[in-house]
Structure formats: structure tokens, C-alpha cells
mmCIF file of C-alpha atoms in Angstrom:
data_model
loop_
_atom_site.group_PDB
_atom_site.id
_atom_site.type_symbol
_atom_site.label_atom_id
_atom_site.label_comp_id
_atom_site.label_asym_id
_atom_site.label_seq_id
_atom_site.Cartn_x
_atom_site.Cartn_y
_atom_site.Cartn_z
ATOM 1 C CA MET A 1 0.000 0.000 0.000
ATOM 2 C CA GLY A 2 1.518 3.273 -1.098
ATOM 3 C CA THR A 3 2.104 6.068 1.312
ATOM 4 C CA ILE A 4 -0.064 9.158 1.078
ATOM 5 C CA THR A 5 1.996 12.330 0.762
ATOM 6 C CA MET A 6 0.598 15.736 1.520
ATOM 7 C CA PRO A 7 1.545 18.314 -1.122
ATOM 8 C CA ARG A 8 3.941 20.897 0.231
ATOM 9 C CA THR A 9 1.945 23.671 -1.363
ATOM 10 C CA TRP A 10 -1.184 22.604 0.545
ATOM 11 C CA VAL A 11 0.734 22.686 3.842
ATOM 12 C CA THR A 12 2.136 26.127 3.051
ATOM 13 C CA LYS A 13 -1.228 27.489 1.944
ATOM 14 C CA HIS A 14 -3.373 26.151 4.782
ATOM 15 C CA LEU A 15 -1.351 25.070 7.802
ATOM 16 C CA MET A 16 1.187 27.903 7.613
ATOM 17 C CA ARG A 17 -1.329 30.671 7.138
ATOM 18 C CA PRO A 18 -1.112 33.323 9.900
ATOM 19 C CA ARG A 19 -4.445 32.378 11.479
ATOM 20 C CA ALA A 20 -3.723 28.635 11.553
ATOM 21 C CA LEU A 21 -0.230 29.253 12.934
ATOM 22 C CA GLN A 22 -1.624 31.576 15.601
ATOM 23 C CA VAL A 23 -4.153 28.951 16.702
ATOM 24 C CA ALA A 24 -1.400 26.328 16.987
ATOM 25 C CA LYS A 25 0.763 28.675 19.060
ATOM 26 C CA ILE A 26 -2.150 29.460 21.378
ATOM 27 C CA CYS A 27 -2.628 25.733 21.980
ATOM 28 C CA VAL A 28 1.065 25.320 22.767
ATOM 29 C CA ALA A 29 1.107 28.331 25.110
ATOM 30 C CA VAL A 30 -1.992 27.163 26.995
ATOM 31 C CA ALA A 31 -0.550 23.664 27.388
ATOM 32 C CA ILE A 32 2.777 24.962 28.721
ATOM 33 C CA ALA A 33 1.080 27.408 31.101
ATOM 34 C CA TRP A 34 -1.185 24.664 32.482
ATOM 35 C CA SER A 35 1.816 22.380 32.987
ATOM 36 C CA LEU A 36 3.822 25.025 34.846
ATOM 37 C CA ALA A 37 0.973 26.375 36.963
ATOM 38 C CA PRO A 38 1.121 23.640 39.695
ATOM 39 C CA LEU A 39 4.836 24.362 40.166
ATOM 40 C CA MET A 40 4.231 27.900 41.414
ATOM 41 C CA PRO A 41 5.025 28.437 45.114
ATOM 42 C CA GLY A 42 2.658 29.249 47.958
ATOM 43 C CA THR A 43 -1.032 29.778 47.449
ATOM 44 C CA ALA A 44 -0.570 30.424 43.709
ATOM 45 C CA LYS A 45 -0.563 26.699 42.945
ATOM 46 C CA GLU A 46 -4.142 26.509 44.249
ATOM 47 C CA PHE A 47 -5.328 28.543 41.243
ATOM 48 C CA PRO A 48 -3.672 26.854 38.228
ATOM 49 C CA TYR A 49 -6.613 27.557 35.914
ATOM 50 C CA TYR A 50 -5.668 31.243 35.621
ATOM 51 C CA ALA A 51 -2.328 30.499 33.952
ATOM 52 C CA PRO A 52 -3.891 29.277 30.667
ATOM 53 C CA LEU A 53 -6.128 32.342 30.763
ATOM 54 C CA GLY A 54 -3.072 34.595 30.954
ATOM 55 C CA ALA A 55 -1.468 32.756 28.034
ATOM 56 C CA LEU A 56 -4.598 33.190 25.957
ATOM 57 C CA LEU A 57 -4.816 36.906 26.762
ATOM 58 C CA SER A 58 -1.240 37.552 25.643
ATOM 59 C CA MET A 59 -1.476 35.961 22.195
ATOM 60 C CA HIS A 60 -2.018 38.508 19.415
ATOM 61 C CA PRO A 61 -1.171 38.689 15.700
ATOM 62 C CA THR A 62 1.946 40.850 16.254
ATOM 63 C CA LEU A 63 4.648 40.936 18.929
ATOM 64 C CA MET A 64 4.142 44.629 19.655
ATOM 65 C CA ARG A 65 0.420 44.121 20.102
ATOM 66 C CA SER A 66 1.102 41.156 22.387
ATOM 67 C CA LEU A 67 3.464 43.232 24.544
ATOM 68 C CA ARG A 68 1.037 46.129 24.701
ATOM 69 C CA SER A 69 -1.865 43.831 25.542
ATOM 70 C CA ALA A 70 0.196 42.057 28.225
ATOM 71 C CA ALA A 71 1.137 45.338 29.914
ATOM 72 C CA GLN A 72 -2.454 46.570 29.807
ATOM 73 C CA THR A 73 -3.781 43.280 31.198
ATOM 74 C CA VAL A 74 -1.328 43.315 34.115
ATOM 75 C CA ALA A 75 -2.266 46.945 34.824
ATOM 76 C CA GLY A 76 -5.968 46.041 34.806
ATOM 77 C CA VAL A 77 -5.429 43.127 37.196
ATOM 78 C CA VAL A 78 -3.350 45.214 39.616
ATOM 79 C CA ILE A 79 -5.860 48.082 39.614
ATOM 80 C CA GLY A 80 -8.754 45.653 40.101
ATOM 81 C CA ILE A 81 -7.007 44.041 43.089
ATOM 82 C CA GLY A 82 -6.348 47.497 44.491
ATOM 83 C CA LEU A 83 -10.011 48.516 44.236
ATOM 84 C CA ALA A 84 -11.109 45.302 45.932
ATOM 85 C CA GLY A 85 -8.538 45.893 48.657
ATOM 86 C CA ILE A 86 -9.936 49.365 49.353
ATOM 87 C CA VAL A 87 -13.438 47.912 49.743
ATOM 88 C CA LEU A 88 -12.202 45.240 52.156
ATOM 89 C CA VAL A 89 -10.370 47.813 54.257
ATOM 90 C CA VAL A 90 -13.328 50.161 54.707
ATOM 91 C CA SER A 91 -16.243 47.720 54.518
ATOM 92 C CA GLU A 92 -17.222 44.205 53.482
ATOM 93 C CA PRO A 93 -18.668 42.748 50.252
ATOM 94 C CA ASN A 94 -22.375 43.451 49.906
ATOM 95 C CA VAL A 95 -24.756 44.567 47.198
ATOM 96 C CA TRP A 96 -23.700 48.220 47.559
ATOM 97 C CA THR A 97 -19.942 47.744 47.691
ATOM 98 C CA LEU A 98 -20.019 45.241 44.826
ATOM 99 C CA SER A 99 -22.041 47.628 42.683
ATOM 100 C CA PHE A 100 -19.741 50.522 43.567
ATOM 101 C CA VAL A 101 -16.500 48.686 42.828
ATOM 102 C CA VAL A 102 -17.810 47.312 39.519
ATOM 103 C CA GLY A 103 -19.010 50.764 38.467
ATOM 104 C CA LEU A 104 -15.746 52.452 39.467
ATOM 105 C CA GLY A 105 -13.722 49.664 37.834
ATOM 106 C CA THR A 106 -15.694 50.012 34.618
ATOM 107 C CA LEU A 107 -15.154 53.775 34.680
ATOM 108 C CA ILE A 108 -11.401 53.404 35.140
ATOM 109 C CA GLY A 109 -11.212 50.591 32.609
ATOM 110 C CA GLY A 110 -12.882 52.801 30.012
ATOM 111 C CA MET A 111 -9.894 55.136 29.918
ATOM 112 C CA LYS A 112 -8.143 55.024 26.555
ATOM 113 C CA TRP A 113 -4.706 54.155 27.943
ATOM 114 C CA MET A 114 -6.090 50.999 29.558
ATOM 115 C CA GLY A 115 -6.806 49.410 26.173
ATOM 116 C CA VAL A 116 -7.716 45.727 26.384
ATOM 117 C CA GLY A 117 -6.778 45.692 30.067
ATOM 118 C CA GLY A 118 -9.733 47.893 30.918
ATOM 119 C CA GLU A 119 -12.199 45.024 31.051
ATOM 120 C CA HIS A 120 -10.034 43.217 33.619
ATOM 121 C CA VAL A 121 -10.372 45.991 36.210
ATOM 122 C CA PRO A 122 -14.011 45.332 37.234
ATOM 123 C CA ILE A 123 -13.702 41.577 36.607
ATOM 124 C CA THR A 124 -10.643 41.225 38.835
ATOM 125 C CA ALA A 125 -12.198 43.338 41.591
ATOM 126 C CA LEU A 126 -15.357 41.227 41.439
ATOM 127 C CA PHE A 127 -13.408 37.953 41.514
ATOM 128 C CA VAL A 128 -11.370 39.054 44.536
ATOM 129 C CA LEU A 129 -14.460 40.116 46.496
ATOM 130 C CA ILE A 130 -16.692 37.169 45.612
ATOM 131 C CA ILE A 131 -14.365 34.220 45.003
ATOM 132 C CA GLY A 132 -11.555 35.348 47.283
ATOM 133 C CA GLY A 133 -13.912 36.098 50.137
ATOM 134 C CA PRO A 134 -12.241 35.664 53.522
ATOM 135 C CA ASP A 135 -8.948 34.709 51.871
ATOM 136 C CA ALA A 136 -8.880 37.682 49.514
ATOM 137 C CA ASP A 137 -5.156 38.253 50.086
ATOM 138 C CA GLY A 138 -4.166 34.720 49.132
ATOM 139 C CA TYR A 139 -6.559 34.674 46.197
ATOM 140 C CA SER A 140 -5.236 38.005 44.890
ATOM 141 C CA ILE A 141 -1.644 36.795 45.019
ATOM 142 C CA GLY A 142 -2.501 33.489 43.375
ATOM 143 C CA TYR A 143 -4.669 35.101 40.678
ATOM 144 C CA ALA A 144 -2.076 37.751 39.770
ATOM 145 C CA THR A 145 0.809 35.275 39.857
ATOM 146 C CA GLN A 146 -0.847 32.730 37.595
ATOM 147 C CA ILE A 147 -2.091 35.370 35.170
ATOM 148 C CA CYS A 148 1.444 36.782 34.926
ATOM 149 C CA LEU A 149 2.873 33.284 34.448
ATOM 150 C CA GLY A 150 0.503 32.667 31.561
ATOM 151 C CA ILE A 151 1.319 36.045 30.025
ATOM 152 C CA VAL A 152 5.062 35.363 30.168
ATOM 153 C CA VAL A 153 4.564 31.933 28.599
ATOM 154 C CA GLY A 154 2.400 33.402 25.857
ATOM 155 C CA LEU A 155 4.935 36.116 25.057
ATOM 156 C CA MET A 156 7.798 33.615 24.925
ATOM 157 C CA VAL A 157 5.867 31.258 22.639
ATOM 158 C CA ASN A 158 4.915 34.151 20.368
ATOM 159 C CA LEU A 159 8.538 35.290 20.255
ATOM 160 C CA LEU A 160 10.277 31.936 19.809
ATOM 161 C CA ILE A 161 7.900 30.067 17.493
ATOM 162 C CA LEU A 162 7.820 31.829 14.135
ATOM 163 C CA PRO A 163 6.937 35.325 15.386
ATOM 164 C CA PRO A 164 4.290 36.669 12.997
ATOM 165 C CA LEU A 165 5.469 38.703 10.014
ATOM 166 C CA ALA A 166 2.336 39.818 8.203
ATOM 167 C CA ILE A 167 3.725 41.261 4.983
ATOM 168 C CA GLY A 168 2.364 38.433 2.824
ATOM 169 C CA PRO A 169 -1.286 38.892 3.883
ATOM 170 C CA ALA A 170 -1.005 42.655 3.291
ATOM 171 C CA ARG A 171 0.168 42.034 -0.261
ATOM 172 C CA GLU A 172 -2.686 39.599 -0.818
ATOM 173 C CA ARG A 173 -5.166 42.224 0.359
ATOM 174 C CA LEU A 174 -3.646 44.815 -1.971
ATOM 175 C CA SER A 175 -3.901 42.414 -4.893
ATOM 176 C CA GLY A 176 -7.513 41.677 -3.996
ATOM 177 C CA LEU A 177 -8.391 45.382 -3.907
ATOM 178 C CA ARG A 178 -6.729 45.906 -7.293
ATOM 179 C CA ARG A 179 -8.836 43.114 -8.791
ATOM 180 C CA THR A 180 -12.008 44.482 -7.190
ATOM 181 C CA LEU A 181 -11.448 47.992 -8.553
ATOM 182 C CA ALA A 182 -10.494 46.700 -12.004
ATOM 183 C CA THR A 183 -13.573 44.459 -12.116
ATOM 184 C CA HIS A 184 -15.776 47.371 -11.105
ATOM 185 C CA LEU A 185 -14.417 49.552 -13.927
ATOM 186 C CA THR A 186 -14.810 46.704 -16.410
ATOM 187 C CA GLU A 187 -18.441 46.122 -15.431
ATOM 188 C CA ILE A 188 -19.244 49.806 -15.916
ATOM 189 C CA GLY A 189 -17.517 49.750 -19.294
ATOM 190 C CA ASN A 190 -19.555 46.724 -20.347
ATOM 191 C CA ALA A 191 -22.779 48.362 -19.173
ATOM 192 C CA LEU A 192 -22.227 51.380 -21.443
ATOM 193 C CA VAL A 193 -22.193 49.329 -24.638
ATOM 194 C CA GLY A 194 -24.868 46.802 -23.695
ATOM 195 C CA SER A 195 -28.641 47.207 -23.555
ATOM 196 C CA TRP A 196 -29.760 50.677 -22.521
ATOM 197 C CA PRO A 197 -30.537 51.290 -19.771
ATOM 198 C CA PRO A 198 -28.279 48.498 -18.420
ATOM 199 C CA ALA A 199 -30.094 45.459 -17.066
ATOM 200 C CA ARG A 200 -27.632 45.092 -14.176
ATOM 201 C CA ASP A 201 -27.250 47.901 -11.664
ATOM 202 C CA ASP A 202 -25.178 46.243 -8.898
ATOM 203 C CA TRP A 203 -22.105 48.266 -9.914
ATOM 204 C CA ALA A 204 -24.000 51.466 -9.153
ATOM 205 C CA THR A 205 -24.566 50.516 -5.495
ATOM 206 C CA ARG A 206 -21.112 49.173 -4.686
ATOM 207 C CA GLY A 207 -19.590 52.382 -3.316
ATOM 208 C CA GLU A 208 -19.602 51.435 0.345
ATOM 209 C CA THR A 209 -18.273 47.976 -0.504
ATOM 210 C CA LEU A 210 -15.267 49.579 -2.196
ATOM 211 C CA ASN A 211 -14.674 51.817 0.821
ATOM 212 C CA THR A 212 -14.840 48.839 3.180
ATOM 213 C CA ALA A 213 -12.348 46.908 1.053
ATOM 214 C CA ALA A 214 -9.946 49.880 1.102
ATOM 215 C CA ARG A 215 -10.222 50.149 4.908
ATOM 216 C CA GLN A 216 -9.482 46.449 5.302
ATOM 217 C CA VAL A 217 -6.372 46.816 3.154
ATOM 218 C CA ARG A 218 -5.169 49.767 5.244
ATOM 219 C CA THR A 219 -5.599 47.675 8.398
ATOM 220 C CA ALA A 220 -3.641 44.816 6.807
ATOM 221 C CA VAL A 221 -0.765 47.115 5.766
ATOM 222 C CA GLN A 222 -0.613 48.724 9.218
ATOM 223 C CA THR A 223 -0.548 45.268 10.804
ATOM 224 C CA ALA A 224 2.302 44.263 8.478
ATOM 225 C CA ASP A 225 4.246 47.355 9.512
ATOM 226 C CA GLU A 226 3.597 46.667 13.193
ATOM 227 C CA SER A 227 4.608 43.014 12.830
ATOM 228 C CA ARG A 228 8.162 44.030 11.906
ATOM 229 C CA ARG A 229 8.791 45.984 15.102
ATOM 230 C CA GLY A 230 10.753 43.962 17.641
ATOM 231 C CA ASN A 231 10.496 40.886 15.438
ATOM 232 C CA PRO A 232 13.756 38.902 15.097
ATOM 233 C CA ARG A 233 12.549 37.494 11.787
ATOM 234 C CA ALA A 234 12.620 41.018 10.370
ATOM 235 C CA ARG A 235 16.434 40.889 10.531
ATOM 236 C CA PHE A 236 16.418 38.121 7.935
ATOM 237 C CA ASN A 237 13.628 39.699 5.910
ATOM 238 C CA ARG A 238 14.723 43.202 5.029
ATOM 239 C CA THR A 239 11.596 43.882 3.039
ATOM 240 C CA SER A 240 9.964 47.100 4.220
ATOM 241 C CA VAL A 241 6.332 47.985 3.708
ATOM 242 C CA ASP A 242 7.050 51.350 2.084
ATOM 243 C CA ALA A 243 6.014 49.989 -1.303
ATOM 244 C CA GLU A 244 2.796 48.606 0.201
ATOM 245 C CA TYR A 245 1.995 51.996 1.793
ATOM 246 C CA ASP A 246 2.590 53.736 -1.550
ATOM 247 C CA ALA A 247 0.326 51.241 -3.320
ATOM 248 C CA LEU A 248 -2.298 51.640 -0.600
ATOM 249 C CA VAL A 249 -2.358 55.436 -0.926
ATOM 250 C CA ALA A 250 -2.685 55.121 -4.707
ATOM 251 C CA LEU A 251 -5.550 52.622 -4.464
ATOM 252 C CA GLU A 252 -7.362 54.751 -1.877
ATOM 253 C CA ILE A 253 -7.228 57.654 -4.331
ATOM 254 C CA VAL A 254 -8.470 55.371 -7.094
ATOM 255 C CA THR A 255 -11.340 54.215 -4.857
ATOM 256 C CA PHE A 256 -12.375 57.803 -4.099
ATOM 257 C CA HIS A 257 -12.518 58.855 -7.756
ATOM 258 C CA LEU A 258 -14.081 55.576 -8.803
ATOM 259 C CA ARG A 259 -16.948 56.173 -6.391
ATOM 260 C CA ASP A 260 -17.369 59.680 -7.805
ATOM 261 C CA LEU A 261 -17.517 58.619 -11.450
ATOM 262 C CA THR A 262 -19.841 55.731 -10.531
ATOM 263 C CA GLU A 263 -22.351 58.175 -9.054
ATOM 264 C CA VAL A 264 -22.128 60.386 -12.144
ATOM 265 C CA LEU A 265 -22.663 57.431 -14.483
ATOM 266 C CA ALA A 266 -25.563 56.170 -12.380
ATOM 267 C CA GLY A 267 -27.141 59.606 -12.769
ATOM 268 C CA MET A 268 -26.649 59.361 -16.540
ATOM 269 C CA VAL A 269 -28.342 55.960 -16.679
ATOM 270 C CA TRP A 270 -31.159 56.144 -14.140
ATOM 271 C CA GLY A 271 -31.367 59.842 -13.295
ATOM 272 C CA LYS A 272 -30.375 59.380 -9.637
ATOM 273 C CA PRO A 273 -28.942 60.423 -7.282
ATOM 274 C CA ILE A 274 -28.588 63.366 -9.716
ATOM 275 C CA SER A 275 -29.990 63.403 -13.232
ATOM 276 C CA PHE A 276 -27.343 63.721 -15.980
ATOM 277 C CA GLU A 277 -27.303 63.249 -19.724
ATOM 278 C CA LEU A 278 -25.009 60.931 -21.673
ATOM 279 C CA PRO A 279 -24.965 61.484 -25.431
ATOM 280 C CA LEU A 280 -25.229 58.210 -27.340
ATOM 281 C CA GLU A 281 -22.088 58.963 -29.357
ATOM 282 C CA LEU A 282 -19.947 59.163 -26.214
ATOM 283 C CA ARG A 283 -20.790 55.735 -24.861
ATOM 284 C CA PRO A 284 -18.349 53.643 -26.975
ATOM 285 C CA VAL A 285 -15.299 55.841 -26.344
ATOM 286 C CA LEU A 286 -16.194 56.114 -22.660
ATOM 287 C CA SER A 287 -16.478 52.332 -22.455
ATOM 288 C CA ASP A 288 -13.093 51.878 -24.140
ATOM 289 C CA ALA A 289 -11.489 54.315 -21.717
ATOM 290 C CA LEU A 290 -12.958 52.528 -18.710
ATOM 291 C CA HIS A 291 -11.615 49.188 -19.952
ATOM 292 C CA ALA A 292 -8.174 50.690 -20.553
ATOM 293 C CA VAL A 293 -8.074 52.244 -17.081
ATOM 294 C CA ALA A 294 -9.286 48.942 -15.587
ATOM 295 C CA ALA A 295 -6.288 47.184 -17.175
ATOM 296 C CA ALA A 296 -3.946 49.778 -15.644
ATOM 297 C CA VAL A 297 -5.560 49.451 -12.211
ATOM 298 C CA GLY A 298 -5.465 45.651 -12.226
ATOM 299 C CA THR A 299 -1.790 45.206 -13.085
ATOM 300 C CA GLU A 300 0.552 44.181 -10.267
ATOM 301 C CA VAL A 301 3.632 45.832 -11.766
ATOM 302 C CA ASP A 302 4.473 49.305 -12.996
ATOM 303 C CA ASP A 303 3.481 49.174 -16.653
ATOM 304 C CA THR A 304 4.078 52.476 -18.410
ATOM 305 C CA GLU A 305 2.618 51.134 -21.641
ATOM 306 C CA LEU A 306 -0.750 50.403 -20.006
ATOM 307 C CA LEU A 307 -0.813 53.877 -18.453
ATOM 308 C CA VAL A 308 0.006 55.523 -21.781
ATOM 309 C CA HIS A 309 -2.679 53.479 -23.536
ATOM 310 C CA ALA A 310 -5.245 54.359 -20.873
ATOM 311 C CA ASP A 311 -4.338 58.045 -21.020
ATOM 312 C CA ALA A 312 -4.733 58.030 -24.809
ATOM 313 C CA ALA A 313 -8.133 56.340 -24.457
ATOM 314 C CA VAL A 314 -9.264 59.061 -22.039
ATOM 315 C CA ASP A 315 -8.012 61.738 -24.435
ATOM 316 C CA LEU A 316 -10.218 60.216 -27.131
ATOM 317 C CA ILE A 317 -13.207 61.109 -24.960
ATOM 318 C CA LEU A 318 -12.095 64.738 -25.043
ATOM 319 C CA GLY A 319 -11.778 64.585 -28.816
ATOM 320 C CA LYS A 320 -15.259 63.109 -29.148
ATOM 321 C CA MET A 321 -16.614 65.782 -26.827
ATOM 322 C CA GLN A 322 -15.189 68.433 -29.134
ATOM 323 C CA GLN A 323 -17.187 66.894 -31.985
ATOM 324 C CA GLU A 324 -20.330 66.964 -29.826
ATOM 325 C CA ILE A 325 -19.858 70.536 -28.662
ATOM 326 C CA GLY A 326 -23.219 71.452 -30.107
ATOM 327 C CA ALA A 327 -24.940 69.193 -27.566
ATOM 328 C CA GLY A 328 -24.438 71.886 -24.950
ATOM 329 C CA ALA A 329 -22.827 72.090 -21.523
ATOM 330 C CA ALA A 330 -25.689 70.242 -19.829
ATOM 331 C CA SER A 331 -24.813 67.104 -21.784
ATOM 332 C CA LEU A 332 -21.038 67.372 -21.798
ATOM 333 C CA SER A 333 -20.258 68.622 -18.271
ATOM 334 C CA PRO A 334 -20.965 65.257 -16.567
ATOM 335 C CA THR A 335 -18.734 63.511 -19.102
ATOM 336 C CA ALA A 336 -16.031 66.081 -18.397
ATOM 337 C CA ALA A 337 -16.317 65.221 -14.693
ATOM 338 C CA ILE A 338 -15.766 61.547 -15.536
ATOM 339 C CA VAL A 339 -12.725 62.444 -17.619
ATOM 340 C CA ILE A 340 -11.259 64.361 -14.675
ATOM 341 C CA ASP A 341 -11.817 61.354 -12.391
ATOM 342 C CA LEU A 342 -10.162 59.016 -14.892
ATOM 343 C CA LYS A 343 -7.207 61.384 -15.290
ATOM 344 C CA ARG A 344 -6.751 61.573 -11.519
ATOM 345 C CA ILE A 345 -6.895 57.783 -11.273
ATOM 346 C CA LEU A 346 -4.108 57.528 -13.835
ATOM 347 C CA VAL A 347 -2.043 60.111 -11.976
ATOM 348 C CA ALA A 348 -2.454 58.074 -8.775
ATOM 349 C CA LEU A 349 -1.261 54.944 -10.606
ATOM 350 C CA SER A 350 1.788 56.620 -12.128
ATOM 351 C CA PRO A 351 5.237 56.219 -10.514
ATOM 352 C CA LYS A 352 5.702 58.223 -7.335
ATOM 353 C CA ALA A 353 8.409 60.401 -8.892
ATOM 354 C CA ASP A 354 5.948 61.449 -11.601
ATOM 355 C CA ARG A 355 3.181 62.220 -9.093
ATOM 356 C CA ASP A 356 5.206 64.481 -6.820
ATOM 357 C CA PRO A 357 5.112 68.154 -7.781
ATOM 358 C CA ALA A 358 8.379 69.536 -9.115
ATOM 359 C CA PRO A 359 10.320 71.576 -6.528
ATOM 360 C CA ALA A 360 10.211 75.292 -7.019
ATOM 361 C CA THR A 361 13.355 76.773 -8.492
ATOM 362 C CA ALA A 362 14.936 79.888 -7.120
ATOM 363 C CA GLY A 363 14.549 82.923 -9.293
#
């Protein structure tokens, strides 16, 4: 019976993806924390179940986020223990003191600097007062010790086992946004030369979807940038995310102008949100220009030839508008607005050196 081999590409694609790797590391961290918890001295070993919790709380997609979360969690636990201690000094747990400490803890935890640790302030205070009870001191020490143990284990696992470097996912998101924008332009171009008015109108209502996609890409690029900080793997991977930030800025500009021209074209077709006219003679050249710009948007590499071709296709619209000058401003002004949007999209896609304004020369 032959052996079954798992393709290396499948392993790389599925098991080594950031999310799958993060899940595996969480499992390892929880297992180590649970194994070490009974070895803690004093009363801490009576509360081993808090060590896995600490490990879980410290595991985040980037090392910097893990460190920040760990510090905030420890701060929340310490403040919560302090609030419970104040209650025990001046009174005893009852419905009024519990309500007060939870309210005050929630108020303190809501401060911006507390971050994810804010929710641990009222929870810790409540645990100390209710679960700790007469042995609040011992419980507080055990709870804080085991939580800190778990946090340390989680940080070490995150640092030593393939610390996350999220540049690949950011590039995938950028590629996905390029394809989405290019597809959107292509669909509009197809609609202009098909049945009139177009049978499909989904492209006209996709503005918020494009914005959401752009925001997700920005989050992915920022995460990739953050993942490099303090990451030992970054020493062996010198790739910066400057190129990804430049591409992101360009695609955000493209998204903005694409939304604008989509609204104008929707007004030309269906008369809403604003009614515009689109002369019949302009539809073919406008469609060709949209397809040419879509090809420039969708390419993964700097392709001057595609940009030149797209720019020439947009210029043809201007030439056709000159022939239709007798149609009047009411018919041609919306088309001129689309031309401006297409020109700005092409400027955003051009090399950075070509986009930057020339420095002023001294007279």
C-alpha cells in the first residue's frame, strides 16, 4: 500500500497561514502554562486555571500588540485588586460595595490608555471580592501570579515560534483590492455598450463595498508594519512595507474617484442620485477608456505602456466631446467630470516620482 503524501503547497497554503499558525501557538502556550501552573510556590498553585487564561490573553497577531496587551492586562489586574482591597479595608462585600466597585472599575477601565486591560479591572475586583472572600489576600496573590505566568509563557511562545510577520497577507489584500477595482471599472464599461438602460445595476450601489475593502487593506498594511517591530525574523527579511503603503495610498485615491464617477454614471443611466445626460455617441469611447483604465488598475507591476494606452483612451473622450460641442454644456459637463476622475486615477497609478510636484526653483 503506497504512502499518502501531503503536497507541500497545501501545507504552506493552509497550515502555515497566519491564522492557523496563531491557533497552533495558542494551543502550545496554553498547554505549557497549564503544565507550569502547579509548580508555582505558595497559594498560587491553588489557582492553576488562571495560567492558561493569561497565556490566551497575551497571544495577538503581532509581537508589539502582544506586549502592549500584556502590559495593559497586568495593569488592569493590579488596579482591580487594588479597588477590591480598598473595599475590604473600609467595609465588606455586599450589594452596595459590589455595585460601587464594579461601576468604578468600569469607569477606570474605560480610559483610553487601559486598552484591552480595561475590562479586567471590574472583573478582577469582582473575583477578589466574591471568590476570594475571607482569603482575599491569598486569592489576589494566586490570581495575579498565575495570570502573569501565563502572560510570560504566551509572550515567549509568540517570540520563539515563528513570530508573525504579516507582509504576505497585506500584499494579498492589496492584490484583492486591485482586482475588485479593475472588475468594477470593467463592469461599468460593459454596461455602457450593452442594452440601454443596463439590465444590471449592482455596480451602481457598490460604493460602500469599495470603501470597506480599502479600509481592510489599510488595516492589513498597518498590521504588516507593526509586525516588523521587535520581530527577530525582520532581521532576515529586510523587506519594508514602504512599497505597500505607496500602493495603498494610490488605491485609496483610485477608490475615491471611482466612487465619484460611478455616481455620475448612475445619474446618466437612471437619473439618480442626480440626473445627468449621456450622449449616445460618447458611450463607446467612454467604455473603451474605462476598460483601458481597468487594465492599468489591475496590473501588479508598474506598466508604463498600459498607463500611456489608458491616457490616450481618455483623451479620445475629449476629442469626441469636441465633436459633440453642439450638444451643450448640460450634456457634456458630466462627461467632463468623468474624464477628470479618470485622469486623476491615472495620476495616482503613475510612478511616485511622476506624481510628486516639481520643486520650485529659485529665481
